């Protein structure tokens, strides 16, 4: 049976009952017809309307009617129908209800209804001409097109576009346009409001725009993206884009001089205001401040204040010639702070600029300033100034001559060769003055001819004496802007040369010299003595030929669509306030339906404006008020806190709309009070759906149902309820858990109701059979079968599983749907899994990264404790553990697998498991357990994984935490792999473990660390040598205590390594050997006397240590004394064995035998007698025989043997002889 049959069967009961009672009949009046049609739609399938020509005709007639009321009724019905159709289409394509794999054409129903929806949408656009219905009609058209996934035809587009000029409706209208399947030009895709507030709509509009328009948008987006990155300080700043940035975000990250010298007025203005407010360091932008800011009308006020506040520090830091000249252009008053500061700046300049500064003030318009300048200059140059105030206003006739000639046409001429002759005459001192003057006049005339080429001659004339050739030098100064007077001597020469006869020539040259930093040089290189316009306030410059407006700031590069980019970057969200007394509540409500942004503003105002709730409640009836809140919440998809309060107050007055509002607010996370009359509302047939809808919403939000009287509403199950109501009621009763109510509806035909039944049915002996029958019935909806399997999962978790009977559940099951998910859950029960022969074949299909996460995890967890056979599953687990979402499930399952199963993994799995240390929020202990399990099976540890082990070890150490499991794993690794030891040694393991040992105070944890260190150094000379090199004798002495784990480490450290053994003679102040002997002397108080003796025996292999023992006074005697003490006791065999180890080591070397037998108080014969007289040693100790063998091989043996025999009794001599024979046979 295919999906269409299953879906149809689930709706048969609904459609039959609806048609029997509520279907509108032909002949009824329009109002009654639409009321009955609305009720009919509550439970009837949406496609039922399309099957009834009478219904369709009434709707069409209503849309075409001239009566607004009929239009509204048709639109209302169509909106209800759209919602029902959406649910129906979702069911048709819902994998929880039907199996898509068995559906030939899953969109068949949609393809049937699409033409009807498009035709109805076309009819709805004809209502656009009625302003009061336009919002409602617009919303209906959009819903008809969306539900059927239909593209509007050109007629609809044309009509809709013609109304987009209406601001309040522009967005919903454009949402209809955005559904177009063909390109449309002229769309507002460059509008920042649409792009920023409605990004999804903007994207759709771009898709249907012509290519050229798309390119424009992309260009704007690129600039906006770059500007946002600059705002976030994630890319270097671009000077050209500063005007579009958020100044508050970028100013602190950009050089201050860049901001102060930016050509954009807004940037400069914002910067100077912020600089003044925050008292920025003026040295960072002093040049822009002085040469531009104080004369810039946009920022002059702030710049001047900054200058005055920082004048002293600016002057102390020193000024450039141009900065000083600019400051002198400021109007000053006698005795003012600024003039004093400027005077100080002039006086602190070098000799040349000192004179220039005061000469500039000679041209001041203020008499008192000139007097100050004359006084200062007289002292500086030592002569009086030879020009007066009357000379300041002189005109430069020669410069005027050049300017006038430029206005007239002329012929180009070359004066280079002829002029050179005249230059030679001028410089020839043998020539009479008259000839030189004539030559000078001829050259001057040609220089002032703008069409005459004299460029090569000009530099040769720069150093002529001013007194002799004032006219010529005047001409040169005009024509050659490169003429500079830049030394004190040349400047004084010029000033001395000025007199009444040449003042008209030399005074303009002097003006050019001192104002040189401010002068404008013409394109052709000439210098007409044009000064900045701002300087004319303070100065009257003789010979000035006009003023220019300086270009203070280097311009920025412009780019296309600059204005659009500025709109985008400066766009600010302005929240509307639709809740006003003068606004019609019905109009606001209708606009809320179609404009989510307006709805969001409505909710924002309602929640934040303390007067808004009162204004809203006084704007209409309780029903209208709650309906306005309802539409706003649905449109904006958010709750409203004050809206909930209003709902709590007004719900009893209009329960129909109140319950709907309560449901919506609850669905969006709000907490609406449970109405006191909730049970009466449920029992009321007209309010039942709304009341149950509210309760279902509370259940979804995990809110309680306090106040619901289940016994009171339970009789409703005895009534013939519409299917949707039954579903709601079953959902409410599901809160009671499993009960007899669920048992009643297991045989229900409706798929969803039956699903609810399995969720609430009792765990008795009958229901599992019904669940199994349902789960295996392919005619049932997928959701119902899944609910049945879920029931079985819970049942068989606590009950015996029937053999083989569940296998049929897995027949022909594949893909991802609720049924297969719960089948995977069912397999997590070991008894079920063991009874399914096809288990591995089924589960392998879900163990891959292409499977949905929830299904893949269920498949992984089903492997828990299972004895896996298929190689594909092992490979899948190795792949999945590398994906973050599956790491933890794989780690959870691994330790539960049998040794036989784990043995099928190789080093690769160990590598993957250790690599999970880097995963976020991973259970470290679980990872270590997995590693340990794999190592115990002798799976080779990959050397490259030591990086992860050491990294995790370092993290523990950084937190001063000890992990027993990590140390256990490292022990396993070091026991197994020399390569891992080598890697650890070269990557700082010894430093890490030394750090840990030093900070660990707890003896148990310290023992853990020492155990790992012992395993690391055991039989690993490289590690032992590294300790010798990097750990000082003092460090080793500090570590050396008589604890078992510590002694075990030192045993592993010195074993077979003479350099390590020799370390026991250090440090000189307190050698380790002395500490060791001290521990042995107090062995009765030590926990590990045997380990102490074993360690002593090992270190005595070193000649240095033996010599230390020999030279230590009475140390050998002490050793003899210890042996004598224990030999006299019958229960000290282990201690005697320990001492035998010591003396065996000593007697292995000739120096040992000599020193053991060289003292009157310490004879070898006595030592051997101590051992021989102990019965346990004679009978059981192989070590004593080894000692004898060492002595037998030495030259002293014969004398030693005879000496011993003399002290033995006859029977002891026989025993001694037997021991000698055994020793020789070793």
mmCIF file of N, CA and C in Angstrom, residues 248-328:
data_model
loop_
_atom_site.group_PDB
_atom_site.id
_atom_site.type_symbol
_atom_site.label_atom_id
_atom_site.label_comp_id
_atom_site.label_asym_id
_atom_site.label_seq_id
_atom_site.Cartn_x
_atom_site.Cartn_y
_atom_site.Cartn_z
ATOM 1 N N UNK A 248 33.220 56.201 16.146
ATOM 2 C CA UNK A 248 33.475 55.778 17.526
ATOM 3 C C UNK A 248 34.298 54.492 17.577
ATOM 4 N N UNK A 249 34.172 53.656 16.542
ATOM 5 C CA UNK A 249 34.884 52.377 16.535
ATOM 6 C C UNK A 249 36.277 52.480 15.945
ATOM 7 N N UNK A 250 36.452 53.351 14.947
ATOM 8 C CA UNK A 250 37.721 53.345 14.206
ATOM 9 C C UNK A 250 38.718 54.405 14.649
ATOM 10 N N UNK A 251 38.249 55.476 15.271
ATOM 11 C CA UNK A 251 39.150 56.602 15.550
ATOM 12 C C UNK A 251 40.363 56.203 16.389
ATOM 13 N N UNK A 252 40.169 55.308 17.349
ATOM 14 C CA UNK A 252 41.275 54.949 18.227
ATOM 15 C C UNK A 252 42.300 54.060 17.541
ATOM 16 N N UNK A 253 41.960 53.536 16.367
ATOM 17 C CA UNK A 253 42.853 52.609 15.673
ATOM 18 C C UNK A 253 43.532 53.227 14.458
ATOM 19 N N UNK A 254 43.330 54.523 14.250
ATOM 20 C CA UNK A 254 43.858 55.185 13.059
ATOM 21 C C UNK A 254 44.767 56.325 13.501
ATOM 22 N N UNK A 255 45.913 56.493 12.832
ATOM 23 C CA UNK A 255 46.793 57.610 13.193
ATOM 24 C C UNK A 255 46.037 58.936 13.233
ATOM 25 N N UNK A 256 46.276 59.708 14.257
ATOM 26 C CA UNK A 256 45.521 60.939 14.458
ATOM 27 C C UNK A 256 45.744 61.944 13.329
ATOM 28 N N UNK A 257 46.942 61.959 12.777
ATOM 29 C CA UNK A 257 47.214 62.922 11.712
ATOM 30 C C UNK A 257 46.413 62.593 10.453
ATOM 31 N N UNK A 258 46.160 61.292 10.237
ATOM 32 C CA UNK A 258 45.334 60.894 9.091
ATOM 33 C C UNK A 258 43.926 61.450 9.231
ATOM 34 N N UNK A 259 43.407 61.423 10.442
ATOM 35 C CA UNK A 259 42.060 61.927 10.692
ATOM 36 C C UNK A 259 42.024 63.449 10.626
ATOM 37 N N UNK A 260 43.029 64.089 11.209
ATOM 38 C CA UNK A 260 43.053 65.560 11.230
ATOM 39 C C UNK A 260 43.243 66.144 9.845
ATOM 40 N N UNK A 261 43.856 65.378 8.943
ATOM 41 C CA UNK A 261 44.122 65.894 7.592
ATOM 42 C C UNK A 261 43.207 65.269 6.548
ATOM 43 N N UNK A 262 42.117 64.653 7.008
ATOM 44 C CA UNK A 262 41.220 63.997 6.046
ATOM 45 C C UNK A 262 40.351 65.039 5.345
ATOM 46 N N UNK A 263 40.145 64.901 4.023
ATOM 47 C CA UNK A 263 39.389 65.924 3.289
ATOM 48 C C UNK A 263 37.890 65.926 3.570
ATOM 49 N N UNK A 264 37.375 64.854 4.173
ATOM 50 C CA UNK A 264 35.935 64.804 4.435
ATOM 51 C C UNK A 264 35.601 65.640 5.666
ATOM 52 N N UNK A 265 34.651 66.574 5.495
ATOM 53 C CA UNK A 265 34.299 67.484 6.583
ATOM 54 C C UNK A 265 33.803 66.754 7.822
ATOM 55 N N UNK A 266 32.993 65.704 7.617
ATOM 56 C CA UNK A 266 32.434 64.987 8.758
ATOM 57 C C UNK A 266 33.522 64.269 9.547
ATOM 58 N N UNK A 267 34.482 63.698 8.842
ATOM 59 C CA UNK A 267 35.576 62.998 9.519
ATOM 60 C C UNK A 267 36.381 63.979 10.365
ATOM 61 N N UNK A 268 36.768 65.097 9.752
ATOM 62 C CA UNK A 268 37.561 66.090 10.486
ATOM 63 C C UNK A 268 36.787 66.655 11.664
ATOM 64 N N UNK A 269 35.549 67.000 11.403
ATOM 65 C CA UNK A 269 34.746 67.598 12.471
ATOM 66 C C UNK A 269 34.602 66.635 13.652
ATOM 67 N N UNK A 270 34.299 65.375 13.339
ATOM 68 C CA UNK A 270 34.151 64.383 14.411
ATOM 69 C C UNK A 270 35.458 64.190 15.160
ATOM 70 N N UNK A 271 36.568 64.178 14.389
ATOM 71 C CA UNK A 271 37.865 63.972 15.037
ATOM 72 C C UNK A 271 38.202 65.127 15.981
ATOM 73 N N UNK A 272 38.072 66.370 15.504
ATOM 74 C CA UNK A 272 38.472 67.506 16.340
ATOM 75 C C UNK A 272 37.596 67.617 17.586
ATOM 76 N N UNK A 273 36.327 67.282 17.449
ATOM 77 C CA UNK A 273 35.459 67.308 18.627
ATOM 78 C C UNK A 273 35.901 66.257 19.642
ATOM 79 N N UNK A 274 36.251 65.077 19.118
ATOM 80 C CA UNK A 274 36.694 64.019 20.017
ATOM 81 C C UNK A 274 38.058 64.336 20.607
ATOM 82 N N UNK A 275 38.933 64.954 19.799
ATOM 83 C CA UNK A 275 40.260 65.331 20.288
ATOM 84 C C UNK A 275 40.152 66.344 21.412
ATOM 85 N N UNK A 276 39.223 67.288 21.261
ATOM 86 C CA UNK A 276 39.032 68.303 22.287
ATOM 87 C C UNK A 276 38.420 67.690 23.541
ATOM 88 N N UNK A 277 37.500 66.785 23.337
ATOM 89 C CA UNK A 277 36.799 66.159 24.462
ATOM 90 C C UNK A 277 37.725 65.221 25.249
ATOM 91 N N UNK A 278 38.552 64.461 24.521
ATOM 92 C CA UNK A 278 39.392 63.444 25.157
ATOM 93 C C UNK A 278 40.826 63.891 25.393
ATOM 94 N N UNK A 279 41.108 65.153 25.034
ATOM 95 C CA UNK A 279 42.446 65.705 25.271
ATOM 96 C C UNK A 279 43.535 64.843 24.635
ATOM 97 N N UNK A 280 43.391 64.612 23.329
ATOM 98 C CA UNK A 280 44.376 63.804 22.598
ATOM 99 C C UNK A 280 45.757 64.459 22.657
ATOM 100 N N UNK A 281 46.776 63.647 22.487
ATOM 101 C CA UNK A 281 48.152 64.126 22.397
ATOM 102 C C UNK A 281 48.317 64.914 21.102
ATOM 103 N N UNK A 282 48.486 66.215 21.217
ATOM 104 C CA UNK A 282 48.490 67.093 20.045
ATOM 105 C C UNK A 282 49.706 66.858 19.160
ATOM 106 N N UNK A 283 50.755 66.278 19.718
ATOM 107 C CA UNK A 283 51.968 66.058 18.913
ATOM 108 C C UNK A 283 51.710 65.107 17.756
ATOM 109 N N UNK A 284 50.644 64.299 17.869
ATOM 110 C CA UNK A 284 50.341 63.322 16.823
ATOM 111 C C UNK A 284 49.687 63.956 15.599
ATOM 112 N N UNK A 285 49.203 65.183 15.727
ATOM 113 C CA UNK A 285 48.569 65.822 14.567
ATOM 114 C C UNK A 285 48.853 67.327 14.539
ATOM 115 N N UNK A 286 50.004 67.714 15.106
ATOM 116 C CA UNK A 286 50.304 69.137 15.238
ATOM 117 C C UNK A 286 50.439 69.829 13.884
ATOM 118 N N UNK A 287 51.012 69.159 12.892
ATOM 119 C CA UNK A 287 51.199 69.811 11.594
ATOM 120 C C UNK A 287 49.864 70.137 10.949
ATOM 121 N N UNK A 288 48.946 69.181 10.935
ATOM 122 C CA UNK A 288 47.618 69.429 10.361
ATOM 123 C C UNK A 288 46.871 70.492 11.148
ATOM 124 N N UNK A 289 47.063 70.481 12.460
ATOM 125 C CA UNK A 289 46.396 71.476 13.304
ATOM 126 C C UNK A 289 46.827 72.885 12.930
ATOM 127 N N UNK A 290 48.133 73.116 12.801
ATOM 128 C CA UNK A 290 48.656 74.474 12.600
ATOM 129 C C UNK A 290 48.538 74.909 11.144
ATOM 130 N N UNK A 291 48.847 74.008 10.207
ATOM 131 C CA UNK A 291 48.879 74.416 8.799
ATOM 132 C C UNK A 291 47.513 74.369 8.138
ATOM 133 N N UNK A 292 46.520 73.751 8.808
ATOM 134 C CA UNK A 292 45.201 73.634 8.173
ATOM 135 C C UNK A 292 44.063 73.886 9.163
ATOM 136 N N UNK A 293 44.059 73.153 10.272
ATOM 137 C CA UNK A 293 42.908 73.178 11.172
ATOM 138 C C UNK A 293 42.511 74.545 11.658
ATOM 139 N N UNK A 294 43.487 75.380 12.050
ATOM 140 C CA UNK A 294 43.147 76.685 12.624
ATOM 141 C C UNK A 294 42.607 77.652 11.577
ATOM 142 N N UNK A 295 42.716 77.318 10.286
ATOM 143 C CA UNK A 295 42.174 78.175 9.221
ATOM 144 C C UNK A 295 40.986 77.525 8.510
ATOM 145 N N UNK A 296 40.653 76.273 8.912
ATOM 146 C CA UNK A 296 39.578 75.504 8.281
ATOM 147 C C UNK A 296 38.259 75.881 8.957
ATOM 148 N N UNK A 297 37.341 76.460 8.198
ATOM 149 C CA UNK A 297 36.087 76.935 8.785
ATOM 150 C C UNK A 297 35.288 75.806 9.421
ATOM 151 N N UNK A 298 35.472 74.565 8.919
ATOM 152 C CA UNK A 298 34.707 73.433 9.452
ATOM 153 C C UNK A 298 35.126 73.107 10.886
ATOM 154 N N UNK A 299 36.441 73.184 11.160
ATOM 155 C CA UNK A 299 36.943 72.765 12.472
ATOM 156 C C UNK A 299 37.687 73.874 13.188
ATOM 157 N N UNK A 300 37.591 75.116 12.679
ATOM 158 C CA UNK A 300 38.409 76.210 13.200
ATOM 159 C C UNK A 300 38.190 76.442 14.697
ATOM 160 N N UNK A 301 36.955 76.345 15.130
ATOM 161 C CA UNK A 301 36.644 76.610 16.529
ATOM 162 C C UNK A 301 37.343 75.600 17.441
ATOM 163 N N UNK A 302 37.184 74.310 17.160
ATOM 164 C CA UNK A 302 37.808 73.279 17.992
ATOM 165 C C UNK A 302 39.329 73.315 17.874
ATOM 166 N N UNK A 303 39.831 73.533 16.632
ATOM 167 C CA UNK A 303 41.279 73.563 16.416
ATOM 168 C C UNK A 303 41.918 74.707 17.191
ATOM 169 N N UNK A 304 41.265 75.851 17.197
ATOM 170 C CA UNK A 304 41.815 77.008 17.915
ATOM 171 C C UNK A 304 41.865 76.742 19.415
ATOM 172 N N UNK A 305 40.818 76.106 19.938
ATOM 173 C CA UNK A 305 40.822 75.782 21.368
ATOM 174 C C UNK A 305 41.946 74.813 21.708
ATOM 175 N N UNK A 306 42.134 73.816 20.844
ATOM 176 C CA UNK A 306 43.210 72.841 21.069
ATOM 177 C C UNK A 306 44.563 73.539 21.015
ATOM 178 N N UNK A 307 44.716 74.468 20.068
ATOM 179 C CA UNK A 307 45.978 75.199 19.930
ATOM 180 C C UNK A 307 46.276 75.997 21.187
ATOM 181 N N UNK A 308 45.296 76.738 21.659
ATOM 182 C CA UNK A 308 45.506 77.574 22.856
ATOM 183 C C UNK A 308 45.847 76.692 24.062
ATOM 184 N N UNK A 309 45.148 75.573 24.209
ATOM 185 C CA UNK A 309 45.370 74.706 25.365
ATOM 186 C C UNK A 309 46.752 74.058 25.339
ATOM 187 N N UNK A 310 47.289 73.855 24.133
ATOM 188 C CA UNK A 310 48.547 73.109 24.010
ATOM 189 C C UNK A 310 49.692 73.953 23.448
ATOM 190 N N UNK A 311 49.526 75.282 23.440
ATOM 191 C CA UNK A 311 50.506 76.147 22.772
ATOM 192 C C UNK A 311 51.908 75.983 23.372
ATOM 193 N N UNK A 312 51.996 75.938 24.671
ATOM 194 C CA UNK A 312 53.312 75.837 25.302
ATOM 195 C C UNK A 312 54.042 74.566 24.894
ATOM 196 N N UNK A 313 53.342 73.455 24.950
ATOM 197 C CA UNK A 313 53.997 72.186 24.605
ATOM 198 C C UNK A 313 54.338 72.139 23.123
ATOM 199 N N UNK A 314 53.509 72.744 22.279
ATOM 200 C CA UNK A 314 53.781 72.778 20.843
ATOM 201 C C UNK A 314 55.062 73.554 20.570
ATOM 202 N N UNK A 315 55.184 74.691 21.215
ATOM 203 C CA UNK A 315 56.364 75.546 20.997
ATOM 204 C C UNK A 315 57.617 74.888 21.558
ATOM 205 N N UNK A 316 57.481 74.260 22.719
ATOM 206 C CA UNK A 316 58.634 73.583 23.308
ATOM 207 C C UNK A 316 59.120 72.444 22.424
ATOM 208 N N UNK A 317 58.207 71.794 21.735
ATOM 209 C CA UNK A 317 58.577 70.680 20.856
ATOM 210 C C UNK A 317 59.272 71.164 19.592
ATOM 211 N N UNK A 318 59.117 72.464 19.276
ATOM 212 C CA UNK A 318 59.755 73.019 18.087
ATOM 213 C C UNK A 318 58.790 73.079 16.916
ATOM 214 N N UNK A 319 58.941 74.128 16.084
ATOM 215 C CA UNK A 319 58.055 74.326 14.939
ATOM 216 C C UNK A 319 58.865 74.325 13.651
ATOM 217 N N UNK A 320 58.242 73.840 12.590
ATOM 218 C CA UNK A 320 58.863 73.932 11.269
ATOM 219 C C UNK A 320 58.664 75.360 10.762
ATOM 220 N N UNK A 321 59.443 75.764 9.771
ATOM 221 C CA UNK A 321 59.253 77.114 9.217
ATOM 222 C C UNK A 321 57.832 77.359 8.743
ATOM 223 N N UNK A 322 57.220 76.379 8.105
ATOM 224 C CA UNK A 322 55.850 76.582 7.623
ATOM 225 C C UNK A 322 54.885 76.718 8.784
ATOM 226 N N UNK A 323 55.047 75.884 9.815
ATOM 227 C CA UNK A 323 54.170 75.977 10.984
ATOM 228 C C UNK A 323 54.284 77.339 11.652
ATOM 229 N N UNK A 324 55.517 77.840 11.769
ATOM 230 C CA UNK A 324 55.716 79.156 12.378
ATOM 231 C C UNK A 324 55.059 80.245 11.542
ATOM 232 N N UNK A 325 55.226 80.166 10.215
ATOM 233 C CA UNK A 325 54.611 81.161 9.329
ATOM 234 C C UNK A 325 53.100 81.125 9.439
ATOM 235 N N UNK A 326 52.540 79.924 9.535
ATOM 236 C CA UNK A 326 51.081 79.800 9.657
ATOM 237 C C UNK A 326 50.593 80.403 10.963
ATOM 238 N N UNK A 327 51.296 80.148 12.044
ATOM 239 C CA UNK A 327 50.897 80.729 13.329
ATOM 240 C C UNK A 327 50.920 82.250 13.293
ATOM 241 N N UNK A 328 51.880 82.798 12.554
ATOM 242 C CA UNK A 328 51.977 84.255 12.476
ATOM 243 C C UNK A 328 50.823 84.864 11.696
#
